[in-house]
Amino acid sequence: MQVPKEEVRAWASPRSWEMAAYLMTACNSVNADDDVKNTLVIGCVGEGTGIEFLSWLKDLDLPDPEELLKNPSSFKLPTRGDKAYAVLSSVATAATENLTKERWIAAWDIFASAAKQGGKDVAAASVKTLAQARKNNLPLPTKQIQEFIPLLKESGLL
């Protein structure tokens, strides 16, 4: 991170990115229009960085993790690595925020599908997130975790 030398109003620091994330979440929760979201993000991180981020976000066109958890068989691994990572990460986060047996199994189904589609490495961080959230009453989905056993053992999660 480099602090700007000249005086500026907004620039991309960890704190300003965190604020942008909070504001985007608030916008999503009240269904604010894109103009409001764009203005707030750019106000946090600066015009150039904000426009670049918003363009990247728009181009992601990612599936809703809640819809994937309801229908794991619909999961298709995106071909772009950044999209694949974002989708799998959002599935892990959504599943752990409201962790039930059904959502636990559905998330593992999605990660197993990602591995079969060539995304085992991209799924690794999300697999760890999900495994760390396991409650005692949740079964180990032995079929779905096969591809990830070495990772889970190495991480001390299995």
Short mmCIF file of C-alpha atoms in Angstrom, two decimals:
data_model
loop_
_atom_site.label_atom_id
_atom_site.label_comp_id
_atom_site.label_asym_id
_atom_site.label_seq_id
_atom_site.Cartn_x
_atom_site.Cartn_y
_atom_site.Cartn_z
CA MET A 1 0.00 0.00 0.00
CA GLN A 2 1.32 3.40 -0.92
CA VAL A 3 0.02 6.57 0.69
CA PRO A 4 -0.57 9.29 -1.93
CA LYS A 5 1.98 12.13 -1.83
CA GLU A 6 -0.44 14.85 -2.91
CA GLU A 7 -3.60 15.78 -1.04
CA VAL A 8 -6.53 13.65 -2.13
CA ARG A 9 -9.99 13.07 -0.78
CA ALA A 10 -10.36 9.34 -1.23
CA TRP A 11 -7.84 6.63 -1.93
CA ALA A 12 -7.73 2.85 -1.77
CA SER A 13 -6.51 1.91 1.70
CA PRO A 14 -7.53 -1.20 3.65
CA ARG A 15 -9.78 0.96 5.81
CA SER A 16 -11.48 2.62 2.83
CA TRP A 17 -12.04 -0.77 1.15
CA GLU A 18 -13.60 -2.04 4.37
CA MET A 19 -15.92 0.96 4.48
CA ALA A 20 -16.82 0.43 0.81
CA ALA A 21 -17.73 -3.18 1.60
CA TYR A 22 -19.96 -2.11 4.49
CA LEU A 23 -21.68 0.49 2.33
CA MET A 24 -22.21 -1.95 -0.53
CA THR A 25 -23.77 -4.41 1.90
CA ALA A 26 -26.05 -1.68 3.23
CA CYS A 27 -27.03 -0.75 -0.33
CA ASN A 28 -27.81 -4.37 -1.15
CA SER A 29 -29.92 -4.75 1.99
CA VAL A 30 -32.20 -1.86 0.97
CA ASN A 31 -32.05 -2.52 -2.78
CA ALA A 32 -30.42 0.85 -3.45
CA ASP A 33 -29.92 1.59 -7.13
CA ASP A 34 -26.54 1.37 -8.84
CA ASP A 35 -26.03 5.15 -8.84
CA VAL A 36 -26.12 5.23 -5.05
CA LYS A 37 -23.79 2.23 -4.72
CA ASN A 38 -21.37 3.64 -7.30
CA THR A 39 -21.25 7.06 -5.62
CA LEU A 40 -20.54 5.52 -2.22
CA VAL A 41 -17.81 3.17 -3.47
CA ILE A 42 -16.08 5.91 -5.45
CA GLY A 43 -16.37 8.20 -2.43
CA CYS A 44 -14.52 5.61 -0.35
CA VAL A 45 -11.71 4.45 -2.64
CA GLY A 46 -11.39 7.22 -5.22
CA GLU A 47 -12.66 7.70 -8.72
CA GLY A 48 -10.20 5.68 -10.80
CA THR A 49 -10.00 2.73 -8.44
CA GLY A 50 -13.73 2.84 -7.76
CA ILE A 51 -14.69 2.80 -11.44
CA GLU A 52 -12.28 -0.06 -12.12
CA PHE A 53 -13.68 -2.08 -9.19
CA LEU A 54 -17.31 -1.42 -10.15
CA SER A 55 -16.61 -2.51 -13.74
CA TRP A 56 -14.95 -5.69 -12.48
CA LEU A 57 -17.90 -6.35 -10.16
CA LYS A 58 -20.43 -5.81 -12.96
CA ASP A 59 -18.55 -8.19 -15.27
CA LEU A 60 -18.47 -10.95 -12.68
CA ASP A 61 -22.14 -11.83 -13.15
CA LEU A 62 -21.97 -14.43 -10.39
CA PRO A 63 -24.73 -16.82 -9.32
CA ASP A 64 -26.48 -16.27 -6.01
CA PRO A 65 -24.88 -18.57 -3.40
CA GLU A 66 -28.27 -19.13 -1.77
CA GLU A 67 -29.67 -20.45 -5.05
CA LEU A 68 -26.66 -22.75 -5.43
CA LEU A 69 -27.16 -24.08 -1.89
CA LYS A 70 -30.80 -24.83 -2.74
CA ASN A 71 -29.82 -26.60 -5.95
CA PRO A 72 -26.16 -27.73 -5.80
CA SER A 73 -26.47 -29.77 -8.98
CA SER A 74 -26.87 -26.50 -10.92
CA PHE A 75 -23.29 -25.46 -10.09
CA LYS A 76 -21.05 -24.83 -13.09
CA LEU A 77 -17.46 -23.86 -12.35
CA PRO A 78 -16.70 -20.51 -14.00
CA THR A 79 -13.80 -20.65 -16.43
CA ARG A 80 -12.19 -17.50 -15.05
CA GLY A 81 -10.26 -18.15 -11.84
CA ASP A 82 -11.40 -14.93 -10.13
CA LYS A 83 -15.04 -15.80 -10.78
CA ALA A 84 -14.58 -19.39 -9.59
CA TYR A 85 -12.90 -18.21 -6.39
CA ALA A 86 -15.61 -15.61 -5.76
CA VAL A 87 -18.46 -18.09 -6.28
CA LEU A 88 -16.93 -20.79 -4.07
CA SER A 89 -16.02 -18.29 -1.39
CA SER A 90 -19.56 -16.90 -1.37
CA VAL A 91 -20.98 -20.42 -1.06
CA ALA A 92 -18.75 -21.16 1.96
CA THR A 93 -19.67 -17.85 3.59
CA ALA A 94 -23.39 -18.25 2.97
CA ALA A 95 -23.38 -21.84 4.24
CA THR A 96 -21.48 -21.00 7.44
CA GLU A 97 -23.63 -17.98 8.25
CA ASN A 98 -26.67 -20.26 8.57
CA LEU A 99 -25.17 -23.70 8.99
CA THR A 100 -27.71 -26.49 8.85
CA LYS A 101 -27.20 -30.12 7.86
CA GLU A 102 -28.80 -29.48 4.46
CA ARG A 103 -26.66 -26.41 3.72
CA TRP A 104 -23.53 -28.22 4.99
CA ILE A 105 -24.09 -31.13 2.59
CA ALA A 106 -25.07 -28.81 -0.28
CA ALA A 107 -21.85 -26.79 0.10
CA TRP A 108 -19.78 -29.99 0.08
CA ASP A 109 -21.67 -31.13 -3.02
CA ILE A 110 -20.71 -27.86 -4.72
CA PHE A 111 -17.04 -28.17 -3.71
CA ALA A 112 -16.92 -31.79 -4.90
CA SER A 113 -18.43 -30.67 -8.20
CA ALA A 114 -15.84 -27.90 -8.46
CA ALA A 115 -13.07 -30.47 -7.98
CA LYS A 116 -14.53 -32.72 -10.67
CA GLN A 117 -14.71 -29.74 -13.03
CA GLY A 118 -11.01 -28.94 -12.51
CA GLY A 119 -11.34 -26.42 -9.68
CA LYS A 120 -9.86 -28.34 -6.77
CA ASP A 121 -7.13 -25.77 -6.13
CA VAL A 122 -9.52 -22.83 -6.42
CA ALA A 123 -11.87 -24.49 -3.92
CA ALA A 124 -9.16 -25.06 -1.30
CA ALA A 125 -9.69 -21.87 0.73
CA SER A 126 -13.46 -22.31 0.71
CA VAL A 127 -13.12 -25.94 1.77
CA LYS A 128 -11.06 -24.84 4.77
CA THR A 129 -13.64 -22.19 5.68
CA LEU A 130 -16.45 -24.72 5.60
CA ALA A 131 -14.49 -27.40 7.48
CA GLN A 132 -13.57 -24.95 10.25
CA ALA A 133 -17.26 -24.14 10.76
CA ARG A 134 -18.30 -27.77 11.28
CA LYS A 135 -20.53 -28.43 14.24
CA ASN A 136 -20.39 -31.74 16.11
CA ASN A 137 -23.86 -32.76 14.92
CA LEU A 138 -22.92 -32.47 11.23
CA PRO A 139 -21.89 -35.66 9.44
CA LEU A 140 -18.66 -35.91 7.48
CA PRO A 141 -19.73 -36.19 3.84
CA THR A 142 -17.22 -38.92 3.01
CA LYS A 143 -18.00 -39.06 -0.72
CA GLN A 144 -17.77 -35.29 -1.22
CA ILE A 145 -14.55 -34.71 0.76
CA GLN A 146 -12.45 -37.36 -1.00
CA GLU A 147 -10.61 -34.86 -3.21
CA PHE A 148 -9.85 -32.66 -0.20
CA ILE A 149 -8.69 -35.22 2.40
CA PRO A 150 -4.95 -34.40 2.06
CA LEU A 151 -5.69 -30.67 2.42
CA LEU A 152 -7.96 -31.20 5.43
CA LYS A 153 -5.42 -33.50 7.12
CA GLU A 154 -2.57 -31.09 6.49
CA SER A 155 -4.66 -28.26 7.93
CA GLY A 156 -5.50 -30.27 11.03
CA LEU A 157 -9.20 -30.15 10.17
CA LEU A 158 -9.59 -33.91 9.73
#
